[in-house]
C-alpha cells in the first residue's frame, strides 16, 4: 500500500461521497441508528447513575459509531465495488492501492468523526461529563479506531462474497467487539485468560484509550490526571498498534480486487 497523492485521493473520495449519499441503507446505519441509540440512552436516565456510569455508556456509543458507520458500511461498500468491477477498473489506472481504499473509506470516516464530536458534546451537555482529562489521548483512540476498523473492514471482504452476505459476516465481529469492550472491566472474578481475550479484541483498546483520555479511568477506579493516564494507556495503545500492523500486512497480502470466479 503505497503513498497518497492528494489530487487523486480527492477525486476518488468525491466520487464515493456521491455514491454514499444515494445509498439509503448506508445513510441509515451511519447517521440515524447511532442517533437513535443516543436518544434512547438519554431517555433512560443514565445521568442519574452518576458521571462515571454515564461516561462509560457514552464512550461505548463512540465505539459503536466505529462499528456501524465505519466497519459495517465499509465492508458492504468494498464488496459492492469489487463485485461491480470498480476496484479492478480503478486499479488499472494511475491510482495506488492506498488511494483507492482510503478514498472509498473517506465518506464513512468523515461521518464517524462528526458523530463522535456530536456525542462528546452531548455527553457534556446532557450528562454533565467533565472536560476531557487528556484530549490528545482521546483523539488518539478515536483516530486509531478509525484506522483499525477501515483495515478490518478490508480484511472482512475476504470472506464476504456479496453485500447481502455482509449482514451475516460482520455480525460476529460487531457483537464480539461491542460486548467485549463493555464487559471486561466489570468481570473482576473472571479468569485472567478471559479478561485478556476481551482486552485483545480490536474495539476494546480503542474504547479504553477514549475513556482514559476523557474520564481518566476505564472503570470504577479513581480518575487520573493528564500525565497519570499515560501509564495506563501503554497496554491498550500497544494492542491497537498490533491490530494496525496485522491489518496492513493482511490487506496487502489477502485483499481481493476482483470477484471470485
Coordinates of N, CA and C in Angstrom, one line a residue:
X1 N 0.9 -1.2 0.0 CA 0.0 0.0 0.0 C 0.9 1.2 0.0
X2 N 1.0 1.9 -1.1 CA 1.9 3.0 -1.3 C 1.4 4.3 -0.9
X3 N 2.1 5.4 -1.2 CA 1.8 6.7 -0.7 C 0.6 7.3 -1.4
X4 N 0.0 8.4 -0.9 CA -1.2 9.0 -1.5 C -0.9 10.3 -2.1
X5 N -1.4 10.5 -3.3 CA -1.3 11.9 -4.0 C -2.7 12.5 -3.8
X6 N -2.6 13.8 -3.3 CA -3.8 14.4 -2.8 C -4.9 14.6 -3.9
X7 N -4.5 15.0 -5.1 CA -5.5 15.2 -6.1 C -6.2 14.0 -6.5
X8 N -5.5 12.9 -6.6 CA -6.1 11.6 -7.0 C -7.0 11.1 -5.8
X9 N -6.5 11.3 -4.6 CA -7.3 10.9 -3.5 C -8.6 11.7 -3.4
X10 N -8.6 13.0 -3.7 CA -9.8 13.8 -3.7 C -10.8 13.3 -4.7
X11 N -10.3 12.9 -5.9 CA -11.2 12.5 -6.9 C -12.0 11.2 -6.5
X12 N -11.3 10.3 -6.0 CA -11.9 9.1 -5.5 C -12.9 9.3 -4.4
X13 N -12.5 10.2 -3.4 CA -13.3 10.5 -2.3 C -14.6 11.2 -2.7
X14 N -14.5 12.1 -3.6 CA -15.6 12.9 -4.1 C -16.6 12.0 -4.8
X15 N -16.1 11.1 -5.6 CA -17.0 10.1 -6.3 C -17.7 9.2 -5.3
X16 N -16.9 8.7 -4.4 CA -17.5 7.8 -3.4 C -18.5 8.5 -2.5
X17 N -18.3 9.8 -2.2 CA -19.2 10.6 -1.4 C -20.6 10.7 -2.1
X18 N -20.6 10.9 -3.4 CA -21.8 11.0 -4.2 C -22.6 9.6 -4.1
X19 N -21.8 8.6 -4.3 CA -22.5 7.2 -4.2 C -23.0 6.9 -2.8
X20 N -22.3 7.4 -1.8 CA -22.7 7.1 -0.4 C -24.0 7.9 -0.2
X21 N -24.1 9.1 -0.7 CA -25.3 9.9 -0.5 C -26.6 9.3 -1.1
X22 N -26.4 8.4 -2.1 CA -27.5 7.8 -2.7 C -27.9 6.4 -2.1
X23 N -27.1 6.0 -1.2 CA -27.3 4.7 -0.5 C -28.1 4.8 0.8
X24 N -29.4 4.6 0.7 CA -30.3 4.9 1.9 C -29.9 4.0 3.1
X25 N -29.6 2.7 2.8 CA -29.3 1.8 3.9 C -28.0 2.2 4.6
X26 N -27.0 2.6 3.8 CA -25.8 3.1 4.4 C -26.0 4.4 5.2
X27 N -26.8 5.3 4.7 CA -27.1 6.5 5.4 C -27.8 6.3 6.7
X28 N -28.7 5.3 6.7 CA -29.5 5.0 7.9 C -28.6 4.4 9.0
X29 N -27.7 3.4 8.6 CA -26.9 2.8 9.6 C -25.8 3.8 10.1
X30 N -25.4 4.7 9.2 CA -24.3 5.6 9.6 C -24.8 6.8 10.4
X31 N -26.0 7.4 10.0 CA -26.4 8.6 10.5 C -27.6 8.5 11.5
X32 N -28.5 7.6 11.2 CA -29.7 7.5 12.0 C -29.6 6.6 13.2
X33 N -29.1 5.4 13.0 CA -29.1 4.4 14.0 C -28.3 4.8 15.2
X34 N -27.1 5.4 15.1 CA -26.4 5.8 16.3 C -27.1 6.9 17.0
X35 N -27.8 7.8 16.3 CA -28.6 8.9 17.0 C -29.8 8.3 17.7
X36 N -30.4 7.2 17.2 CA -31.5 6.6 17.9 C -30.9 6.0 19.2
X37 N -29.8 5.4 19.2 CA -29.2 4.9 20.4 C -28.9 6.0 21.4
X38 N -28.4 7.1 20.9 CA -28.1 8.2 21.8 C -29.3 8.7 22.5
X39 N -30.4 8.9 21.7 CA -31.7 9.4 22.3 C -32.2 8.4 23.3
X40 N -32.1 7.1 23.0 CA -32.5 6.0 23.9 C -31.8 6.1 25.2
X41 N -30.5 6.3 25.1 CA -29.6 6.4 26.3 C -30.0 7.6 27.1
X42 N -30.2 8.7 26.4 CA -30.6 10.0 27.1 C -31.9 9.8 27.8
X43 N -32.8 9.1 27.2 CA -34.1 8.9 27.8 C -34.2 7.8 28.9
X44 N -33.1 7.1 29.1 CA -33.1 6.0 30.0 C -32.6 6.4 31.4
X45 N -32.3 7.7 31.5 CA -31.9 8.2 32.9 C -30.5 7.8 33.3
X46 N -29.6 7.6 32.3 CA -28.2 7.2 32.6 C -27.6 8.2 33.5
X47 N -27.9 9.5 33.3 CA -27.2 10.5 34.0 C -27.5 10.4 35.5
X48 N -28.6 9.8 35.9 CA -28.9 9.6 37.3 C -28.0 8.6 38.0
X49 N -27.3 7.8 37.2 CA -26.4 6.8 37.8 C -25.1 7.4 38.1
X50 N -24.9 8.6 37.8 CA -23.6 9.3 38.1 C -22.8 9.5 36.9
X51 N -21.8 10.4 37.0 CA -20.9 10.7 35.9 C -20.1 9.6 35.4
X52 N -19.6 8.7 36.3 CA -18.8 7.6 35.9 C -19.6 6.6 34.9
X53 N -20.8 6.2 35.4 CA -21.7 5.3 34.6 C -22.0 6.0 33.2
X54 N -22.4 7.3 33.3 CA -22.8 8.0 32.0 C -21.6 8.0 31.1
X55 N -20.4 8.3 31.6 CA -19.2 8.3 30.8 C -18.9 7.0 30.1
X56 N -19.0 5.9 30.9 CA -18.8 4.6 30.3 C -19.8 4.3 29.2
X57 N -21.0 4.7 29.4 CA -22.0 4.4 28.3 C -21.8 5.3 27.1
X58 N -21.5 6.5 27.3 CA -21.2 7.4 26.1 C -20.0 7.0 25.4
X59 N -18.9 6.6 26.0 CA -17.7 6.1 25.3 C -18.0 4.8 24.6
X60 N -18.9 4.0 25.1 CA -19.3 2.8 24.4 C -20.0 3.2 23.1
X61 N -20.8 4.2 23.2 CA -21.5 4.7 22.0 C -20.5 5.2 20.9
X62 N -19.4 5.8 21.4 CA -18.4 6.2 20.4 C -17.8 5.0 19.7
X63 N -17.6 3.9 20.5 CA -17.2 2.7 19.9 C -18.2 2.1 18.9
X64 N -19.4 2.2 19.2 CA -20.5 1.7 18.3 C -20.5 2.5 17.0
X65 N -20.2 3.7 17.1 CA -20.1 4.5 15.8 C -19.1 3.9 14.9
X66 N -17.9 3.5 15.4 CA -16.9 2.9 14.6 C -17.4 1.6 13.9
X67 N -18.2 0.8 14.7 CA -18.7 -0.4 14.1 C -19.8 -0.2 13.1
X68 N -20.7 0.7 13.3 CA -21.8 1.0 12.4 C -21.4 1.8 11.2
X69 N -20.8 3.0 11.5 CA -20.6 3.9 10.4 C -19.3 3.6 9.6
X70 N -18.3 3.0 10.2 CA -17.1 2.7 9.5 C -17.1 1.2 9.1
X71 N -17.1 0.3 10.1 CA -16.9 -1.1 9.8 C -18.0 -1.7 8.9
X72 N -19.2 -1.7 9.3 CA -20.3 -2.4 8.6 C -20.5 -1.7 7.2
X73 N -20.6 -0.4 7.2 CA -20.8 0.3 5.9 C -19.6 0.1 4.9
X74 N -18.4 0.0 5.5 CA -17.3 -0.1 4.6 C -17.1 -1.5 4.0
X75 N -17.5 -2.5 4.8 CA -17.5 -3.9 4.3 C -18.4 -4.0 3.1
X76 N -19.7 -3.5 3.3 CA -20.6 -3.6 2.2 C -20.2 -2.8 1.0
X77 N -19.5 -1.6 1.2 CA -19.1 -0.8 0.1 C -17.9 -1.4 -0.6
X78 N -16.9 -1.9 0.1 CA -15.8 -2.6 -0.6 C -16.3 -3.8 -1.4
X79 N -17.2 -4.6 -0.9 CA -17.7 -5.7 -1.6 C -18.5 -5.3 -2.8
X80 N -19.3 -4.3 -2.6 CA -20.1 -3.8 -3.8 C -19.2 -3.3 -4.9
X81 N -18.2 -2.5 -4.6 CA -17.3 -2.0 -5.6 C -16.5 -3.1 -6.2
X82 N -16.2 -4.1 -5.5 CA -15.5 -5.3 -6.0 C -16.3 -6.1 -7.0
X83 N -17.6 -6.3 -6.6 CA -18.5 -7.1 -7.5 C -18.9 -6.4 -8.7
X84 N -18.9 -5.0 -8.6 CA -19.2 -4.2 -9.8 C -18.0 -4.0 -10.7
X85 N -16.8 -4.6 -10.3 CA -15.5 -4.5 -11.0 C -15.0 -3.1 -11.0
X86 N -15.5 -2.2 -10.1 CA -15.0 -0.9 -10.0 C -13.6 -0.9 -9.4
X87 N -13.3 -1.7 -8.4 CA -12.0 -1.8 -7.9 C -11.0 -2.2 -9.0
X88 N -11.3 -3.1 -9.8 CA -10.4 -3.6 -10.9 C -10.2 -2.4 -11.9
X89 N -11.2 -1.7 -12.2 CA -11.0 -0.6 -13.1 C -10.1 0.5 -12.5
X90 N -10.4 0.8 -11.3 CA -9.6 1.9 -10.6 C -8.2 1.5 -10.5
X91 N -7.9 0.2 -10.2 CA -6.6 -0.3 -10.1 C -5.8 -0.3 -11.4
X92 N -6.5 -0.4 -12.5 CA -5.9 -0.4 -13.8 C -5.4 1.0 -14.2
X93 N -5.8 2.0 -13.5 CA -5.4 3.4 -13.8 C -4.1 3.8 -13.0
X94 N -4.0 5.1 -12.8 CA -2.8 5.6 -12.1 C -3.0 5.5 -10.6
X95 N -4.2 5.2 -10.1 CA -4.4 5.2 -8.6 C -3.6 4.1 -7.9
X96 N -3.0 4.4 -6.8 CA -2.4 3.3 -6.0 C -3.4 2.6 -5.2
X97 N -3.0 1.5 -4.6 CA -4.0 0.7 -3.8 C -4.4 1.5 -2.6
X98 N -3.5 2.2 -2.0 CA -3.8 3.0 -0.8 C -4.8 4.1 -1.1
X99 N -4.6 4.8 -2.3 CA -5.5 5.8 -2.7 C -6.9 5.3 -2.9
X100 N -7.0 4.1 -3.5 CA -8.3 3.5 -3.8 C -9.1 3.2 -2.5
X101 N -8.4 2.5 -1.6 CA -9.0 2.0 -0.4 C -9.4 3.2 0.6
X102 N -8.4 4.1 0.7 CA -8.7 5.2 1.6 C -9.7 6.2 1.0
X103 N -9.7 6.4 -0.3 CA -10.7 7.2 -0.9 C -12.1 6.7 -0.8
X104 N -12.2 5.4 -0.9 CA -13.6 4.8 -0.8 C -14.0 4.9 0.7
X105 N -13.1 4.9 1.6 CA -13.4 4.9 3.0 C -13.8 6.3 3.5
X106 N -13.4 7.3 2.8 CA -13.5 8.7 3.3 C -14.8 9.1 3.8
X107 N -15.9 8.9 3.0 CA -17.3 9.3 3.5 C -17.6 8.7 4.8
X108 N -17.4 7.4 5.0 CA -17.7 6.8 6.3 C -16.8 7.3 7.4
X109 N -15.6 7.6 7.2 CA -14.7 8.1 8.2 C -15.2 9.5 8.6
X110 N -15.5 10.4 7.7 CA -16.0 11.7 8.0 C -17.2 11.7 8.8
X111 N -18.2 10.8 8.4 CA -19.4 10.7 9.2 C -19.1 10.2 10.6
X112 N -18.3 9.2 10.8 CA -18.0 8.7 12.1 C -17.3 9.7 13.0
X113 N -16.4 10.5 12.4 CA -15.7 11.5 13.3 C -16.7 12.6 13.6
X114 N -17.6 13.0 12.7 CA -18.5 14.0 13.0 C -19.5 13.6 14.1
X115 N -19.9 12.3 14.0 CA -20.8 11.8 15.1 C -20.1 11.7 16.4
X116 N -18.8 11.4 16.4 CA -18.1 11.4 17.7 C -18.0 12.7 18.3
X117 N -17.8 13.8 17.5 CA -17.8 15.1 18.0 C -19.2 15.5 18.7
X118 N -20.3 15.1 18.0 CA -21.6 15.3 18.5 C -21.8 14.6 19.8
X119 N -21.4 13.3 19.9 CA -21.6 12.5 21.1 C -20.8 13.1 22.3
X120 N -19.6 13.6 22.0 CA -18.8 14.2 23.1 C -19.5 15.4 23.6
X121 N -20.0 16.3 22.7 CA -20.7 17.5 23.1 C -22.0 17.1 23.8
X122 N -22.7 16.1 23.3 CA -23.9 15.6 24.0 C -23.6 15.1 25.4
X123 N -22.5 14.4 25.5 CA -22.1 13.9 26.9 C -21.9 15.0 27.9
X124 N -21.3 16.1 27.4 CA -21.0 17.2 28.3 C -22.3 18.0 28.6
X125 N -23.2 18.1 27.6 CA -24.4 18.9 27.8 C -25.5 18.1 28.6
X126 N -25.8 16.9 28.1 CA -26.9 16.1 28.6 C -26.5 15.3 29.9
X127 N -25.3 14.9 30.0 CA -24.9 14.1 31.1 C -24.0 14.8 32.1
X128 N -23.6 16.0 31.8 CA -22.7 16.7 32.6 C -21.3 16.1 32.8
X129 N -20.8 15.4 31.7 CA -19.5 14.8 31.8 C -18.4 15.9 31.8
X130 N -17.3 15.7 32.4 CA -16.3 16.7 32.6 C -15.5 16.9 31.3
X131 N -14.7 18.0 31.3 CA -13.8 18.2 30.2 C -12.8 17.1 30.1
X132 N -12.4 16.6 28.9 CA -11.5 15.5 28.8 C -10.2 15.7 29.6
X133 N -9.8 14.7 30.2 CA -8.6 14.7 31.0 C -7.3 14.9 30.2
X134 N -7.3 14.2 29.0 CA -6.2 14.2 28.1 C -6.8 14.2 26.7
X135 N -7.0 15.3 26.1 CA -7.6 15.4 24.7 C -6.8 14.6 23.7
X136 N -5.4 14.7 23.8 CA -4.6 14.0 22.9 C -4.8 12.5 22.9
X137 N -5.0 11.9 24.1 CA -5.3 10.5 24.2 C -6.7 10.2 23.6
X138 N -7.6 11.0 23.9 CA -9.0 10.8 23.3 C -8.9 10.8 21.8
X139 N -8.2 11.8 21.2 CA -8.1 11.8 19.8 C -7.3 10.6 19.2
X140 N -6.3 10.2 20.0 CA -5.5 9.0 19.5 C -6.4 7.8 19.5
X141 N -7.2 7.6 20.5 CA -8.1 6.5 20.5 C -9.1 6.5 19.3
X142 N -9.7 7.7 19.1 CA -10.7 7.8 18.0 C -10.1 7.6 16.6
X143 N -8.9 8.3 16.4 CA -8.3 8.1 15.1 C -7.7 6.8 14.9
X144 N -7.1 6.2 15.9 CA -6.6 4.8 15.9 C -7.7 3.8 15.6
X145 N -8.9 4.1 16.2 CA -10.0 3.2 16.0 C -10.5 3.3 14.5
X146 N -10.5 4.5 14.0 CA -10.9 4.6 12.5 C -10.0 3.8 11.7
X147 N -8.7 3.9 11.9 CA -7.7 3.2 11.1 C -7.9 1.7 11.2
X148 N -8.0 1.2 12.4 CA -8.2 -0.2 12.7 C -9.4 -0.8 12.0
X149 N -10.6 -0.1 12.1 CA -11.8 -0.6 11.5 C -11.9 -0.4 10.0
X150 N -11.2 0.5 9.4 CA -11.0 0.5 8.0 C -10.3 -0.7 7.5
X151 N -9.2 -1.0 8.2 CA -8.4 -2.2 7.9 C -9.2 -3.5 8.1
X152 N -9.9 -3.6 9.2 CA -10.7 -4.8 9.5 C -11.8 -5.0 8.5
X153 N -12.4 -3.9 8.1 CA -13.4 -3.9 7.0 C -12.8 -4.5 5.7
X154 N -11.6 -4.0 5.4 CA -11.0 -4.6 4.2 C -10.7 -6.0 4.3
X155 N -10.2 -6.4 5.5 CA -9.9 -7.9 5.8 C -11.2 -8.7 5.7
X156 N -12.3 -8.2 6.2 CA -13.6 -8.9 6.2 C -14.1 -9.2 4.8
X157 N -13.7 -8.4 3.8 CA -14.2 -8.7 2.5 C -13.7 -10.0 1.9
X158 N -12.6 -10.6 2.5 CA -12.1 -11.8 2.1 C -13.1 -13.0 2.2
X159 N -13.9 -12.9 3.3 CA -14.9 -14.0 3.5 C -16.4 -13.4 3.3
X160 N -16.5 -12.3 2.6 CA -17.8 -11.8 2.3 C -18.0 -11.7 0.8
X161 N -18.8 -12.6 0.2 CA -19.0 -12.7 -1.2 C -19.9 -11.6 -1.8
X162 N -20.9 -11.3 -1.1 CA -21.9 -10.3 -1.6 C -22.3 -9.3 -0.5
X163 N -22.9 -8.2 -1.0 CA -23.3 -7.2 0.0 C -24.4 -7.7 1.0
X164 N -25.2 -8.7 0.5 CA -26.2 -9.3 1.3 C -25.6 -10.1 2.4
X165 N -24.5 -10.8 2.0 CA -23.8 -11.7 3.0 C -23.1 -10.8 4.1
X166 N -22.8 -9.6 3.8 CA -22.2 -8.7 4.8 C -23.0 -8.6 6.1
X167 N -24.3 -8.7 6.0 CA -25.2 -8.6 7.2 C -24.9 -9.8 8.1
X168 N -24.4 -10.9 7.6 CA -24.1 -12.1 8.4 C -22.6 -12.1 8.8
X169 N -21.7 -11.8 7.8 CA -20.3 -12.0 8.1 C -19.8 -10.9 9.1
X170 N -20.5 -9.7 9.1 CA -20.0 -8.7 10.0 C -20.6 -8.8 11.4
X171 N -21.6 -9.6 11.6 CA -22.3 -9.7 12.9 C -21.4 -10.2 14.0
X172 N -20.7 -11.3 13.8 CA -19.9 -11.8 14.9 C -18.8 -10.8 15.3
X173 N -18.2 -10.1 14.4 CA -17.2 -9.1 14.8 C -17.9 -8.0 15.6
X174 N -19.0 -7.5 15.1 CA -19.7 -6.4 15.8 C -20.1 -6.8 17.2
X175 N -20.7 -8.0 17.4 CA -21.2 -8.4 18.7 C -20.0 -8.6 19.6
X176 N -19.0 -9.3 19.1 CA -17.8 -9.6 20.0 C -17.1 -8.3 20.4
X177 N -16.9 -7.4 19.5 CA -16.3 -6.2 19.9 C -17.1 -5.3 20.8
X178 N -18.4 -5.2 20.6 CA -19.2 -4.4 21.4 C -19.3 -5.0 22.8
X179 N -19.6 -6.3 22.9 CA -19.8 -6.9 24.2 C -18.5 -6.9 25.0
X180 N -17.4 -7.2 24.3 CA -16.1 -7.3 24.9 C -15.6 -6.0 25.5
X181 N -15.8 -4.9 24.7 CA -15.4 -3.6 25.2 C -16.2 -3.1 26.4
X182 N -17.5 -3.5 26.5 CA -18.4 -3.1 27.5 C -18.2 -3.9 28.8
X183 N -17.9 -5.2 28.6 CA -18.0 -6.1 29.8 C -16.7 -6.3 30.5
X184 N -15.5 -6.2 29.9 CA -14.3 -6.8 30.5 C -14.0 -6.0 31.8
X185 N -14.3 -4.7 31.9 CA -13.9 -4.0 33.2 C -14.8 -4.5 34.3
X186 N -16.0 -5.1 34.0 CA -16.9 -5.5 35.1 C -16.7 -6.9 35.5
X187 N -15.8 -7.6 34.8 CA -15.6 -9.1 35.1 C -14.4 -9.2 36.1
X188 N -14.6 -8.8 37.3 CA -13.5 -8.8 38.2 C -13.1 -10.3 38.6
X189 N -14.1 -11.1 38.6 CA -13.9 -12.5 39.1 C -13.7 -13.5 37.9
X190 N -13.6 -13.0 36.7 CA -13.4 -13.9 35.6 C -12.0 -14.3 35.5
X191 N -11.7 -15.5 34.9 CA -10.3 -15.9 34.7 C -9.5 -14.9 33.9
X192 N -8.2 -14.8 34.2 CA -7.4 -13.8 33.6 C -7.3 -14.0 32.1
X193 N -7.4 -15.3 31.6 CA -7.4 -15.6 30.2 C -8.6 -15.0 29.5
X194 N -9.8 -15.0 30.1 CA -11.0 -14.4 29.6 C -10.8 -12.9 29.5
X195 N -10.3 -12.3 30.5 CA -10.1 -10.8 30.5 C -9.1 -10.4 29.5
X196 N -8.0 -11.2 29.4 CA -7.0 -10.9 28.4 C -7.6 -11.0 26.9
X197 N -8.4 -12.0 26.7 CA -9.0 -12.2 25.4 C -9.9 -11.0 25.0
X198 N -10.7 -10.6 26.0 CA -11.6 -9.4 25.8 C -10.8 -8.1 25.5
X199 N -9.7 -8.0 26.3 CA -8.9 -6.8 26.1 C -8.2 -6.8 24.7
X200 N -8.0 -8.0 24.1 CA -7.3 -8.1 22.9 C -8.2 -7.9 21.7
X201 N -9.5 -7.8 21.9 CA -10.5 -7.5 20.8 C -10.2 -6.1 20.2
X202 N -10.4 -5.9 19.0 CA -10.0 -4.6 18.4 C -10.6 -3.3 18.9
X203 N -11.9 -3.5 19.4 CA -12.6 -2.3 19.9 C -12.2 -1.9 21.3
X204 N -11.8 -2.9 22.1 CA -11.5 -2.7 23.5 C -10.4 -1.7 23.7
X205 N -9.2 -1.8 23.0 CA -8.2 -0.7 23.3 C -8.6 0.6 22.8
X206 N -9.5 0.7 21.8 CA -10.0 2.0 21.3 C -10.8 2.7 22.4
X207 N -11.8 1.9 22.9 CA -12.6 2.4 24.0 C -11.8 2.8 25.2
X208 N -10.9 1.9 25.5 CA -10.0 2.2 26.7 C -9.3 3.5 26.6
X209 N -8.7 3.7 25.4 CA -8.0 5.0 25.2 C -8.9 6.2 25.3
X210 N -10.1 6.1 24.7 CA -11.0 7.2 24.7 C -11.5 7.4 26.1
X211 N -11.7 6.4 26.9 CA -12.1 6.5 28.3 C -11.0 7.2 29.1
X212 N -9.8 6.7 28.9 CA -8.7 7.3 29.7 C -8.5 8.8 29.3
X213 N -8.6 9.1 28.0 CA -8.5 10.5 27.6 C -9.6 11.4 28.1
X214 N -10.8 10.8 28.2 CA -11.9 11.7 28.6 C -12.2 11.6 30.1
X215 N -12.2 10.4 30.6 CA -12.6 10.3 32.0 C -11.5 10.1 33.0
X216 N -10.3 9.7 32.4 CA -9.2 9.5 33.3 C -9.1 8.1 33.9
X217 N -10.1 7.2 33.5 CA -10.2 5.9 34.0 C -11.0 5.0 33.0
X218 N -10.8 3.7 33.1 CA -11.6 2.8 32.2 C -12.7 2.1 33.0
X219 N -12.8 2.3 34.3 CA -13.9 1.7 35.1 C -14.1 2.4 36.3
X220 N -14.4 1.7 37.4 CA -14.7 2.3 38.7 C -13.5 2.9 39.4
X221 N -12.3 2.6 39.0 CA -11.1 3.1 39.6 C -11.1 4.7 39.6
X222 N -10.3 5.3 40.5 CA -10.3 6.7 40.6 C -9.6 7.3 39.4
X223 N -10.1 8.4 38.9 CA -9.6 9.1 37.7 C -8.2 9.6 37.9
X224 N -7.4 9.5 36.9 CA -6.0 10.0 36.9 C -6.0 11.4 36.1
X225 N -4.9 12.1 36.2 CA -4.8 13.4 35.6 C -4.1 13.2 34.2
X226 N -3.7 14.3 33.6 CA -3.2 14.4 32.2 C -2.1 13.4 32.0
X227 N -1.1 13.4 32.9 CA 0.1 12.6 32.8 C -0.2 11.2 33.4
X228 N -1.0 11.2 34.4 CA -1.3 9.9 35.1 C -1.9 8.8 34.2
X229 N -2.6 9.2 33.2 CA -3.3 8.2 32.4 C -2.3 7.6 31.3
X230 N -1.2 8.2 31.2 CA -0.3 7.8 30.1 C 0.2 6.3 30.4
X231 N 0.6 6.1 31.7 CA 1.0 4.7 32.0 C -0.1 3.7 31.7
X232 N -1.3 4.0 32.1 CA -2.5 3.1 31.9 C -2.7 2.9 30.4
X233 N -2.3 3.9 29.6 CA -2.6 3.8 28.1 C -1.6 3.0 27.3
X234 N -0.5 2.6 28.0 CA 0.5 1.8 27.3 C 0.0 0.5 26.7
X235 N -0.7 -0.3 27.5 CA -1.2 -1.6 27.1 C -2.2 -1.4 26.0
X236 N -3.3 -0.7 26.1 CA -4.3 -0.5 25.0 C -3.6 0.1 23.8
X237 N -2.7 1.0 23.9 CA -2.0 1.6 22.7 C -1.2 0.5 22.0
X238 N -0.5 -0.4 22.8 CA 0.2 -1.5 22.2 C -0.7 -2.5 21.4
X239 N -1.8 -2.8 22.0 CA -2.8 -3.7 21.4 C -3.3 -3.1 20.1
X240 N -3.6 -1.8 20.2 CA -4.1 -1.1 19.0 C -3.1 -1.0 17.9
X241 N -1.9 -0.8 18.2 CA -0.8 -0.8 17.2 C -0.6 -2.1 16.6
X242 N -0.7 -3.2 17.4 CA -0.6 -4.5 16.9 C -1.7 -4.8 15.9
X243 N -2.9 -4.4 16.2 CA -4.0 -4.6 15.2 C -3.8 -3.8 13.9
X244 N -3.2 -2.7 14.0 CA -2.9 -1.9 12.8 C -1.9 -2.6 11.9
X245 N -0.8 -3.1 12.6 CA 0.2 -3.8 11.8 C -0.3 -5.1 11.2
X246 N -1.1 -5.8 11.9 CA -1.7 -7.1 11.4 C -2.7 -6.7 10.2
X247 N -3.4 -5.6 10.4 CA -4.4 -5.2 9.4 C -3.7 -4.8 8.1
X248 N -2.6 -4.0 8.2 CA -1.9 -3.6 7.0 C -1.3 -4.8 6.3
X249 N -0.6 -5.7 7.0 CA 0.0 -6.8 6.4 C -1.0 -7.8 5.7
X250 N -2.2 -7.9 6.4 CA -3.2 -8.8 5.9 C -3.8 -8.2 4.6
X251 N -4.1 -7.0 4.6 CA -4.8 -6.3 3.5 C -3.8 -6.4 2.3
X252 N -2.5 -6.1 2.5 CA -1.6 -6.2 1.4 C -1.5 -7.6 0.7
X253 N -1.7 -8.6 1.5 CA -1.5 -10.0 1.0 C -2.8 -10.6 0.6
X254 N -3.9 -10.2 1.2 CA -5.1 -11.0 1.1 C -6.3 -10.3 0.4
X255 N -6.2 -9.0 0.3 CA -7.4 -8.2 -0.2 C -7.7 -8.6 -1.6
X256 N -8.9 -8.9 -1.9 CA -9.3 -9.3 -3.3 C -9.8 -8.1 -4.0
X257 N -9.3 -7.9 -5.2 CA -9.6 -6.7 -6.0 C -10.7 -7.1 -7.1
X258 N -10.9 -8.4 -7.3 CA -11.8 -8.9 -8.3 C -12.7 -9.9 -7.7
X259 N -13.9 -10.1 -8.2 CA -14.8 -11.2 -7.7 C -14.2 -12.6 -7.8
X260 N -14.6 -13.5 -7.0 CA -14.2 -14.9 -7.1 C -14.9 -15.5 -8.3
X261 N -14.2 -16.3 -9.0 CA -14.7 -16.9 -10.2 C -15.1 -18.4 -9.9

